[in-house]
PDB file of C-alpha atoms and ligand atoms in Angstrom:
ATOM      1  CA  UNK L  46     114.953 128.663 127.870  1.00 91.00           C
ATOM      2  CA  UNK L  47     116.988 126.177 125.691  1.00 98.00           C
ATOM      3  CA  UNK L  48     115.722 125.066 122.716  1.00 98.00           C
ATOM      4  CA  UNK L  49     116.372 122.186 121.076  1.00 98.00           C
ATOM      5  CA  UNK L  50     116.148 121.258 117.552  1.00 98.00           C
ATOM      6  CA  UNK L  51     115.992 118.064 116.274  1.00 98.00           C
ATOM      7  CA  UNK L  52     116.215 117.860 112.173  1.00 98.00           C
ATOM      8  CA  UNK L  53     119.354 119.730 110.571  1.00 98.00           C
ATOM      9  CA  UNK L  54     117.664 120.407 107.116  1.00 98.00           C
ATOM     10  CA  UNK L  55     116.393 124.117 105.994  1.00 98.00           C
ATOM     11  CA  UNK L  56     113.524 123.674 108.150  1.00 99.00           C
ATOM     12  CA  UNK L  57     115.926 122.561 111.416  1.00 99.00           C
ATOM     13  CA  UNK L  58     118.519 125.667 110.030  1.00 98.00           C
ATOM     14  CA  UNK L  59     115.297 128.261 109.471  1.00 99.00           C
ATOM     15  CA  UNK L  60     114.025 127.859 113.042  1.00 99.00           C
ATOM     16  CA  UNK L  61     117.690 127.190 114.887  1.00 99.00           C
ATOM     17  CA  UNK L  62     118.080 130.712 113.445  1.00 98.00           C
ATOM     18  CA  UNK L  63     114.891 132.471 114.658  1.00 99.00           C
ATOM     19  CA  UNK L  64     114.857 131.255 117.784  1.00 98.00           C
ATOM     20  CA  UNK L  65     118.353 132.163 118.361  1.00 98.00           C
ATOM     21  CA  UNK L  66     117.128 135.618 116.625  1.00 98.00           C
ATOM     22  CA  UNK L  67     114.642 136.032 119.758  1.00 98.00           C
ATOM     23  CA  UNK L  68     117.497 135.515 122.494  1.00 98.00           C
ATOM     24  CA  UNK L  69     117.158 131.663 123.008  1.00 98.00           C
ATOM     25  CA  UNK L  70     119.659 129.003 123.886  1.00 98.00           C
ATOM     26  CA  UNK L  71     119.414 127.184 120.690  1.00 98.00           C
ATOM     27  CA  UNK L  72     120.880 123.427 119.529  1.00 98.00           C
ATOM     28  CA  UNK L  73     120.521 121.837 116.186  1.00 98.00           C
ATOM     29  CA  UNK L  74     120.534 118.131 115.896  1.00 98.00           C
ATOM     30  CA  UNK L  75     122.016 115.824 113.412  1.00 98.00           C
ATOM     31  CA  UNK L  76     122.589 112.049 112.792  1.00 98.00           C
ATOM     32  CA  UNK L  77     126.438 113.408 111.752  1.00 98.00           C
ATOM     33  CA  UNK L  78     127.816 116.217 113.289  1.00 98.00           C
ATOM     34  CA  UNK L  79     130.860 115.841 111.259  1.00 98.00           C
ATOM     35  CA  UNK L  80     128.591 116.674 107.707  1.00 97.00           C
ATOM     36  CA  UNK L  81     129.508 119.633 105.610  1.00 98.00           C
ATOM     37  CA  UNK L  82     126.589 121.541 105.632  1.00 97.00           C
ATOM     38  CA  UNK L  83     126.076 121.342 109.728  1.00 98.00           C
ATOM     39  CA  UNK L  84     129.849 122.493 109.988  1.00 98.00           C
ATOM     40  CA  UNK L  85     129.349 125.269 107.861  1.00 98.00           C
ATOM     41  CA  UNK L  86     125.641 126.300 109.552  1.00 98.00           C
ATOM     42  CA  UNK L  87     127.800 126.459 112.566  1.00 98.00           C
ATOM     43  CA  UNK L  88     130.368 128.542 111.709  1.00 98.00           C
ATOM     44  CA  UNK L  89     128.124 131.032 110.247  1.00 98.00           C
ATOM     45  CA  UNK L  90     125.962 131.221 112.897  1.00 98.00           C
ATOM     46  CA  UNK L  91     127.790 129.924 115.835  1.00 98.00           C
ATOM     47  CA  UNK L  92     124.552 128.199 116.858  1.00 98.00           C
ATOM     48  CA  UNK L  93     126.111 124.657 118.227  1.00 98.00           C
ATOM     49  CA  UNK L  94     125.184 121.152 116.840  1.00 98.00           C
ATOM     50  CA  UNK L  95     124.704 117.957 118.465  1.00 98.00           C
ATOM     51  CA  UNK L  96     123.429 114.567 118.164  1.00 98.00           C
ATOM     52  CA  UNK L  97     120.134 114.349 117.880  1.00 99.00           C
ATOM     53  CA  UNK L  98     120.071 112.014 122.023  1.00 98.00           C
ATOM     54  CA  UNK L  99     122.149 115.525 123.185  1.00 98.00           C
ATOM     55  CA  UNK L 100     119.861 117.403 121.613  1.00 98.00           C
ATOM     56  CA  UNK L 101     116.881 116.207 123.523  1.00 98.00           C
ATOM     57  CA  UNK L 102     118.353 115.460 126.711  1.00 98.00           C
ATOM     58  CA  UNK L 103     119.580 119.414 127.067  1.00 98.00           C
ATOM     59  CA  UNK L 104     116.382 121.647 125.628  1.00 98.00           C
ATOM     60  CA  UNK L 105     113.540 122.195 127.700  1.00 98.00           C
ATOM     61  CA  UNK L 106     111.604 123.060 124.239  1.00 98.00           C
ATOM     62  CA  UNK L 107     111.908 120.829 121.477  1.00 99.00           C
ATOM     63  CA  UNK L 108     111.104 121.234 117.723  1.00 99.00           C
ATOM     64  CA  UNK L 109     111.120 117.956 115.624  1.00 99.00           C
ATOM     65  CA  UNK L 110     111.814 119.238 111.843  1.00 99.00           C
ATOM     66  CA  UNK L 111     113.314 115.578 110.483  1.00 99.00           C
ATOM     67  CA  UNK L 112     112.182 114.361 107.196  1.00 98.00           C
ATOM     68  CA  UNK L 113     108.393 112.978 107.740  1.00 98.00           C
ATOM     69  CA  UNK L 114     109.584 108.921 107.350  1.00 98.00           C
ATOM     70  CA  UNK L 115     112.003 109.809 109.918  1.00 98.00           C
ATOM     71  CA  UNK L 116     110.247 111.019 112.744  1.00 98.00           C
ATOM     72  CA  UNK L 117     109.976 107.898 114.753  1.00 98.00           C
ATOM     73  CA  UNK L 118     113.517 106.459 114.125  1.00 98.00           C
ATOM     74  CA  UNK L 119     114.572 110.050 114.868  1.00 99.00           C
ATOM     75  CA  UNK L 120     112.904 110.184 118.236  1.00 99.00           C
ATOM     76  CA  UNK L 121     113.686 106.995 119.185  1.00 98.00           C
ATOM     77  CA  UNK L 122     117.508 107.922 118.689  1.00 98.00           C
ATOM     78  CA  UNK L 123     117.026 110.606 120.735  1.00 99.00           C
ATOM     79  CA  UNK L 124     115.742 108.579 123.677  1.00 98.00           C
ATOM     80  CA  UNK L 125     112.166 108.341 124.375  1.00 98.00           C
ATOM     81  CA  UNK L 126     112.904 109.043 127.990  1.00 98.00           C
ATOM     82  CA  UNK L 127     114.158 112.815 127.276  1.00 98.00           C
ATOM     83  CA  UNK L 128     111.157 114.326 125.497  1.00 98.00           C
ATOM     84  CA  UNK L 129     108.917 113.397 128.925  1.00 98.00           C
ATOM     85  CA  UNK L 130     107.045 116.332 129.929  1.00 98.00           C
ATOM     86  CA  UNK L 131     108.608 118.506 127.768  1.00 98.00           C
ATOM     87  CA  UNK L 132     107.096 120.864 124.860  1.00 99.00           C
ATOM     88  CA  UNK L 133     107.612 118.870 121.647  1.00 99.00           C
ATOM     89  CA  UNK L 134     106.634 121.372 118.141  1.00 99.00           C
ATOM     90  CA  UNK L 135     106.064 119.302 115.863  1.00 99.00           C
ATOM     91  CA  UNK L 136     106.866 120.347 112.018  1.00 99.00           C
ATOM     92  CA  UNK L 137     106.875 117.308 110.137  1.00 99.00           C
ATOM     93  CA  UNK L 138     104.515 115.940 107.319  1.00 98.00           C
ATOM     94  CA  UNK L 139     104.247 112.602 106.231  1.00 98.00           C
ATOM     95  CA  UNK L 140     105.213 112.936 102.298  1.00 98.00           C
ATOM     96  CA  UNK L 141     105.855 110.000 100.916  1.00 98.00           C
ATOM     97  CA  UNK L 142     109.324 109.171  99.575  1.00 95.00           C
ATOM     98  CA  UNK L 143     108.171 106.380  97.223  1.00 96.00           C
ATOM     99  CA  UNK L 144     105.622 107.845  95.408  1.00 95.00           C
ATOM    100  CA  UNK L 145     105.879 111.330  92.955  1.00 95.00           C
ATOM    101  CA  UNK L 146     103.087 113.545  93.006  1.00 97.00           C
ATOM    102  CA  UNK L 147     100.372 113.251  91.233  1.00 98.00           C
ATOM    103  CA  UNK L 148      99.438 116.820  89.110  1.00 98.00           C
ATOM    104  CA  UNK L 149     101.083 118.768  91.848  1.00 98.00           C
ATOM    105  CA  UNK L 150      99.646 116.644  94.866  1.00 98.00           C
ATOM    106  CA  UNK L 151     101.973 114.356  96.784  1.00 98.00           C
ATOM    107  CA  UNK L 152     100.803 111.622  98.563  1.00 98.00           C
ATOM    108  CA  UNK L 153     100.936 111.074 102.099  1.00 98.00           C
ATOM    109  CA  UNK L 154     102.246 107.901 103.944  1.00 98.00           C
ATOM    110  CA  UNK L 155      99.739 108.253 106.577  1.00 98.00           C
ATOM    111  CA  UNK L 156      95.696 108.421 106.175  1.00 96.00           C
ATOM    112  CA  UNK L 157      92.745 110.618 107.471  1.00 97.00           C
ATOM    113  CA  UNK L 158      92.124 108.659 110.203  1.00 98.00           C
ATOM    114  CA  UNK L 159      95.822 108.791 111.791  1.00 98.00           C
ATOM    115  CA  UNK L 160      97.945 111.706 111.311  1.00 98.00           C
ATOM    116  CA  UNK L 161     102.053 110.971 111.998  1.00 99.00           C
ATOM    117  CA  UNK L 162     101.575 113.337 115.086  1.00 99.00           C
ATOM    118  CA  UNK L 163      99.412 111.035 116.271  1.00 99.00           C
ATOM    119  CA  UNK L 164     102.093 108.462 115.693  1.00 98.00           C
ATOM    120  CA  UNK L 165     104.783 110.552 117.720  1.00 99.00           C
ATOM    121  CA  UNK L 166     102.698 111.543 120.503  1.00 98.00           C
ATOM    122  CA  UNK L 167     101.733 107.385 120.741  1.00 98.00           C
ATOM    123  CA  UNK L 168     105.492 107.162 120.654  1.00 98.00           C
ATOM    124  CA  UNK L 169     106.361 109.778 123.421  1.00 98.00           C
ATOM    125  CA  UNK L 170     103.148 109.466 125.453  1.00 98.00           C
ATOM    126  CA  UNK L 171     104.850 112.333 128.052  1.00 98.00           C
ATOM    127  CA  UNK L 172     105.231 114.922 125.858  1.00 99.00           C
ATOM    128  CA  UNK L 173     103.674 117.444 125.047  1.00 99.00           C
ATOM    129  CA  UNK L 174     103.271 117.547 121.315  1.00 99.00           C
ATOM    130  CA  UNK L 175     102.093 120.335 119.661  1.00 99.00           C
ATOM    131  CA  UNK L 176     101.361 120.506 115.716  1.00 99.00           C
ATOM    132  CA  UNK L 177     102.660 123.931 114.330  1.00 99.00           C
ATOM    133  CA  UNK L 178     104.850 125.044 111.244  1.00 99.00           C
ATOM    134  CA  UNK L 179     104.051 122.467 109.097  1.00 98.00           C
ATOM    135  CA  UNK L 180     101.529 124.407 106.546  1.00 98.00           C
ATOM    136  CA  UNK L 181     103.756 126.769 105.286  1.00 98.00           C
ATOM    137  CA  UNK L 182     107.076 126.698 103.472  1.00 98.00           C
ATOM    138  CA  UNK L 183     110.745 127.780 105.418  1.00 98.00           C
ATOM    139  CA  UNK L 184     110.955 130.914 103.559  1.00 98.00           C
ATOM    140  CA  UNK L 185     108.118 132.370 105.442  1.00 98.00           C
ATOM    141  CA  UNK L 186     108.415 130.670 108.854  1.00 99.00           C
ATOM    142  CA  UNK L 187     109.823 133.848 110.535  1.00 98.00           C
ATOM    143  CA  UNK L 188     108.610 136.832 110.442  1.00 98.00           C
ATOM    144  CA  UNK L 189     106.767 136.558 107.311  1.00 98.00           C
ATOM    145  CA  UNK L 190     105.700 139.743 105.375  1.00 98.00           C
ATOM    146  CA  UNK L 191     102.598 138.948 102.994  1.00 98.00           C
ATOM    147  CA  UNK L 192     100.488 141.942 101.502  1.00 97.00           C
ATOM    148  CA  UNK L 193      97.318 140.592 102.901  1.00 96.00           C
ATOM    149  CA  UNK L 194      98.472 140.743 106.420  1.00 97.00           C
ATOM    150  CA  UNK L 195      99.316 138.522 108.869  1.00 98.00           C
ATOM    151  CA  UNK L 196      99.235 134.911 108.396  1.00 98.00           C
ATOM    152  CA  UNK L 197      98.152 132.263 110.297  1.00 98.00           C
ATOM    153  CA  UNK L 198      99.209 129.297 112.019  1.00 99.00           C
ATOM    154  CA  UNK L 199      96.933 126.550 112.597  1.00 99.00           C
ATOM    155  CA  UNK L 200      98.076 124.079 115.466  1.00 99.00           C
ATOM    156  CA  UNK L 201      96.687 121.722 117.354  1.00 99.00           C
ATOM    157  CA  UNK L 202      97.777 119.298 120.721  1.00 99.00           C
ATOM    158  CA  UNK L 203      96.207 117.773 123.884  1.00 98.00           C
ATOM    159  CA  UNK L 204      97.862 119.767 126.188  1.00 98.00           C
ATOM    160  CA  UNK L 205      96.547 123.632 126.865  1.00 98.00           C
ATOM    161  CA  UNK L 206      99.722 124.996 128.218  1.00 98.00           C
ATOM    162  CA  UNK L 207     101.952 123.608 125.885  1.00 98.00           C
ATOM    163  CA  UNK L 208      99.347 124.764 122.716  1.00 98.00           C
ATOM    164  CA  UNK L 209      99.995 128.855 124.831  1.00 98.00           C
ATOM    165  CA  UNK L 210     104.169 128.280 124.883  1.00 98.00           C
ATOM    166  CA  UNK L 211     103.832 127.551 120.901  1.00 98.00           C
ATOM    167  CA  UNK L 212     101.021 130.458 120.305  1.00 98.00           C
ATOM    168  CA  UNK L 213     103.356 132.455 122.256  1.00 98.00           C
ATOM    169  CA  UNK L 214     106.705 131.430 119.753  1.00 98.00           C
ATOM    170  CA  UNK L 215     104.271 131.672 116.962  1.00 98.00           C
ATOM    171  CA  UNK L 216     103.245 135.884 118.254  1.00 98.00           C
ATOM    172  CA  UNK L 217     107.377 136.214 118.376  1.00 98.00           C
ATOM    173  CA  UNK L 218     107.542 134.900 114.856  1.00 98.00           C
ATOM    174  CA  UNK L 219     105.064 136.881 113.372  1.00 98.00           C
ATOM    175  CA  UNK L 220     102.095 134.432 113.164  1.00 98.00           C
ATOM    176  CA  UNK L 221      98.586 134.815 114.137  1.00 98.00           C
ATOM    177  CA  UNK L 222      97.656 131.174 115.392  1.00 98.00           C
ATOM    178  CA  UNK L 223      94.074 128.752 114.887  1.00 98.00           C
ATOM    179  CA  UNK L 224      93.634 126.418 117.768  1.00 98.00           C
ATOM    180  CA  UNK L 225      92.225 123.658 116.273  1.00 98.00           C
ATOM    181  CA  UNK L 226      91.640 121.434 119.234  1.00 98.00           C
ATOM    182  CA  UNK L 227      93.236 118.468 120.225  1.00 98.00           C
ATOM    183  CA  UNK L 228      95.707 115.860 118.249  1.00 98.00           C
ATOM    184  CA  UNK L 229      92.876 114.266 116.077  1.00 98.00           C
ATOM    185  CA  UNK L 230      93.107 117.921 114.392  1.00 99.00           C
ATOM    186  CA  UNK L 231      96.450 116.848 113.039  1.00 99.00           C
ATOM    187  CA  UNK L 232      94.967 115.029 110.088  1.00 98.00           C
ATOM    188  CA  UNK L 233      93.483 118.218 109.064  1.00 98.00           C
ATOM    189  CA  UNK L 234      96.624 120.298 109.718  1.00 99.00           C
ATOM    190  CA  UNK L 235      98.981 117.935 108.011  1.00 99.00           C
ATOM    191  CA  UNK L 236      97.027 117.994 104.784  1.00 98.00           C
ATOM    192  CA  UNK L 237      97.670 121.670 104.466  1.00 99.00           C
ATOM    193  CA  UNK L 238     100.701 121.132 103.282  1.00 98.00           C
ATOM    194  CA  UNK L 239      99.446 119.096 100.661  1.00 98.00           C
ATOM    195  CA  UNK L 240      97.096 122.086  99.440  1.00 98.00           C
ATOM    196  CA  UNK L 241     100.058 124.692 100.098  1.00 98.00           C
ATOM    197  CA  UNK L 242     102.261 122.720  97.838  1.00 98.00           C
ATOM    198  CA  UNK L 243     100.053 122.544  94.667  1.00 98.00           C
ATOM    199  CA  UNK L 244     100.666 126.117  93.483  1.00 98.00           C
ATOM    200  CA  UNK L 245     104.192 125.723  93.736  1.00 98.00           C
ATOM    201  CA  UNK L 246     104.092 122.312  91.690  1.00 98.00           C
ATOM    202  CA  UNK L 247     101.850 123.211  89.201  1.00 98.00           C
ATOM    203  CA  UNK L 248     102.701 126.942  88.366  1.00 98.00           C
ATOM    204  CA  UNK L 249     106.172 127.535  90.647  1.00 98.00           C
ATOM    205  CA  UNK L 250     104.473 129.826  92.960  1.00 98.00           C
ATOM    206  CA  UNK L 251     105.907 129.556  96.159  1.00 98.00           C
ATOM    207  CA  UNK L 252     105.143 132.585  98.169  1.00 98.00           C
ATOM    208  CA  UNK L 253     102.276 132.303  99.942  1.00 98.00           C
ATOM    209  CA  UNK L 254     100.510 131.080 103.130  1.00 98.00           C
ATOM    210  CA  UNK L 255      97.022 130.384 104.444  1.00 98.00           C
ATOM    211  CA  UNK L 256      94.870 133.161 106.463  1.00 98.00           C
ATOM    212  CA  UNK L 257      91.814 132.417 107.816  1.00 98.00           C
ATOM    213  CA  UNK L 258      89.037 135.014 107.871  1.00 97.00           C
ATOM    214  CA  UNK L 259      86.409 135.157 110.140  1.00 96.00           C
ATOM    215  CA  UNK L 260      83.414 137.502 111.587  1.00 96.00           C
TER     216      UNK L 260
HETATM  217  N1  NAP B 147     111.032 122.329 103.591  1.00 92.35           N
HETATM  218  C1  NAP B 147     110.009 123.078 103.990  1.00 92.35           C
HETATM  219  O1  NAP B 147     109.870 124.257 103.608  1.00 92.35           O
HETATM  220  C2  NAP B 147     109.003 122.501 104.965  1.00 92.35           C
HETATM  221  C3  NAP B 147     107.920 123.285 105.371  1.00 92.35           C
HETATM  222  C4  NAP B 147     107.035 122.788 106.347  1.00 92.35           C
HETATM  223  C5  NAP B 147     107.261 121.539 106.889  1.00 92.35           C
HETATM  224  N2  NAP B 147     108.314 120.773 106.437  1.00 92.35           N
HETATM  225  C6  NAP B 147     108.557 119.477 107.066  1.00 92.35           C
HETATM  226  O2  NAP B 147     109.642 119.655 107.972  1.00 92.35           O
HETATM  227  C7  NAP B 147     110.445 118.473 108.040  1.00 92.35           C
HETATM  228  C8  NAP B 147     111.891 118.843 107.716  1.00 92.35           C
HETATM  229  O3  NAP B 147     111.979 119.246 106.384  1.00 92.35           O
HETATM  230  P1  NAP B 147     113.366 119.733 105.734  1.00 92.35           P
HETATM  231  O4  NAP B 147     113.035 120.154 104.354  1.00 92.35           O
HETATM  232  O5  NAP B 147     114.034 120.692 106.645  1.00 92.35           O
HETATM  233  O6  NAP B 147     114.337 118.491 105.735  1.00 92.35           O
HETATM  234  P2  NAP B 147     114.213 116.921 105.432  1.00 92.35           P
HETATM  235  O7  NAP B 147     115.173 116.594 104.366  1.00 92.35           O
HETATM  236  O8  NAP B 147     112.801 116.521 105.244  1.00 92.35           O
HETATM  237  O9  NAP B 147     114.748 116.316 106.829  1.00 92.35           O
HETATM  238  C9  NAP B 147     116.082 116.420 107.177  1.00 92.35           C
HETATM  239  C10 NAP B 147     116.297 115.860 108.563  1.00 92.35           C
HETATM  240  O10 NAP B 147     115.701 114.560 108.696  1.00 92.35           O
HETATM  241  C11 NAP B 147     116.661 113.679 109.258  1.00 92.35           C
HETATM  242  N3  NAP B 147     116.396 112.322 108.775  1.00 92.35           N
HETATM  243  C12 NAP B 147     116.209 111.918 107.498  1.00 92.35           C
HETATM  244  N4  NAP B 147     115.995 110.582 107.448  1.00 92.35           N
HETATM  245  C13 NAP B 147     116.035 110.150 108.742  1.00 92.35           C
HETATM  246  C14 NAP B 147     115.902 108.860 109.352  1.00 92.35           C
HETATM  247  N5  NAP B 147     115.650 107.755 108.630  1.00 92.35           N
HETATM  248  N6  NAP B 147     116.015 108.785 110.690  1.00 92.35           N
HETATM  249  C15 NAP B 147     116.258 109.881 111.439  1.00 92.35           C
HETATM  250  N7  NAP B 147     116.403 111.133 110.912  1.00 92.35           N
HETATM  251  C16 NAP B 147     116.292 111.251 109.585  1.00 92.35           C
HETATM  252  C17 NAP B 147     117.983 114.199 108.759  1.00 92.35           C
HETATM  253  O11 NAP B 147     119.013 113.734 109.599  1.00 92.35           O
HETATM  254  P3  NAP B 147     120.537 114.212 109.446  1.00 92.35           P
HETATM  255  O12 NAP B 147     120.614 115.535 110.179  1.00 92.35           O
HETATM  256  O13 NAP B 147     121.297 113.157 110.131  1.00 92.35           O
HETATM  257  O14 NAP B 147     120.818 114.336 107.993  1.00 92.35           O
HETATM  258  C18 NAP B 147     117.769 115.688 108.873  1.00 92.35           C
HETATM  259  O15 NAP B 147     118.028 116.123 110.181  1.00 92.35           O
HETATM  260  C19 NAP B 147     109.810 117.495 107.071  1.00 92.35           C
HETATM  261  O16 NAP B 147     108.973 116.611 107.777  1.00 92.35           O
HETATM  262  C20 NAP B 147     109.005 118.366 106.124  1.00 92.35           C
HETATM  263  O17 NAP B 147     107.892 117.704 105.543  1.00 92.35           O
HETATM  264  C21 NAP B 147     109.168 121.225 105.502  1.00 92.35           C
END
């Protein structure tokens, strides 16, 4: 299965690198193939960059992990046509660029009543988007190893079989996954990483991620 990744920050590099760690065709996209830190990711991984339109027309899974405020320009470089009936993970969060955080909590360009996946999936009605990765920093995205056990993954999307591909990536990666339900989830999800940032903000503790507990 190719996988395509559109997004070349740590988030893009973190996940180019663990799905390429579990045997799959992997592709990281950039706006600039030519920029220094995409030339160096490939030569030390030899995992290949593209554009993000080459990107998305190759993979048969995609993973959007661009900067929240560039989501939709991101998508619509890579051509709205090529994410059609395709898996789309979606990682991003919609932190605001313009405005610092407030005590620890940043602030959000979207509200409670429309999440930015609900934005994207609007945007590429064919796809099938599903929310996952967002709630928890790169450092633990693969295989993370937390004292309290295994953490988990809360995701949510309208389609069934594309929410069992991701729970499947997600068992690979070491994650137990929450099925929240469909895309209106999202502005529940997103948040998280509001809540997941605060300890890092406020008293530089960065190692952690959210379990749920149940009966
Ligand atoms: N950092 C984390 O630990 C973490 C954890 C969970 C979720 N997230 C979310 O994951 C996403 C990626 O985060 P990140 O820290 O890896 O990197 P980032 O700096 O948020 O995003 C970098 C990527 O966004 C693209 N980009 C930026 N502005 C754009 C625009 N106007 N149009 C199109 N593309 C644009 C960049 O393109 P170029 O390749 O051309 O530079 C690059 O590929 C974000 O939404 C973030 O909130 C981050």
């Amino acid at each position: 299965m190719k996988v395509g990744i559109i997004g070349s920050g740590i988030v893009g590099q973190v996940l180019a690198k663990a799905f390429k760690a579990e045997g799959y065709e992997v592709t990281l996209g950039t706006r600039n193939t030519s920029k220094e830190d995409v030339v160096k990711f490939n030569k030390v991984t030899n995992i290949a960059i593209a554009t993000f339109e080459e990107v998305a027309k190759q993979a048969q899974v995609i993973v959007l992990a661009t900067k929240g405020s560039g989501a939709e320009e991101a998508i619509k470089l890579a051509g709205i046509n090529n994410f059609s009936n395709k898996v789309v993970i979606d990682a991003t969060n919609p932190i605001s660029e313009t405005v610092a955080p407030s005590n620890g909590v940043i602030h959000f360009f979207t509200s409670l009543e429309e999440s930015l996946m609900e934005r994207i999936q609007k945007l590429i009605p064919e796809a099938k988007v599903v929310k996952a990765f967002n709630s928890v920093g790169n450092a633990f995205m693969y295989k993370p190893k937390f004292p309290g056990g295994t953490p988990t993954m809360f995701i949510c999307g309208n389609d069934d079989r594309a929410k069992t591909v991701v729970k499947d990536f997600l068992i690979l990666f070491g994650w137990e996954t929450e099925d929240m339900g469909q895309i209106e989830a999202a502005r529940a999800i997103e948040p998280l990483a509001i809540l997941w940032c605060i300890p890092g903000f406020i008293g530089n503790q960065w190692t952690h991620a959210f379990k749920l507990l149940k009966m």
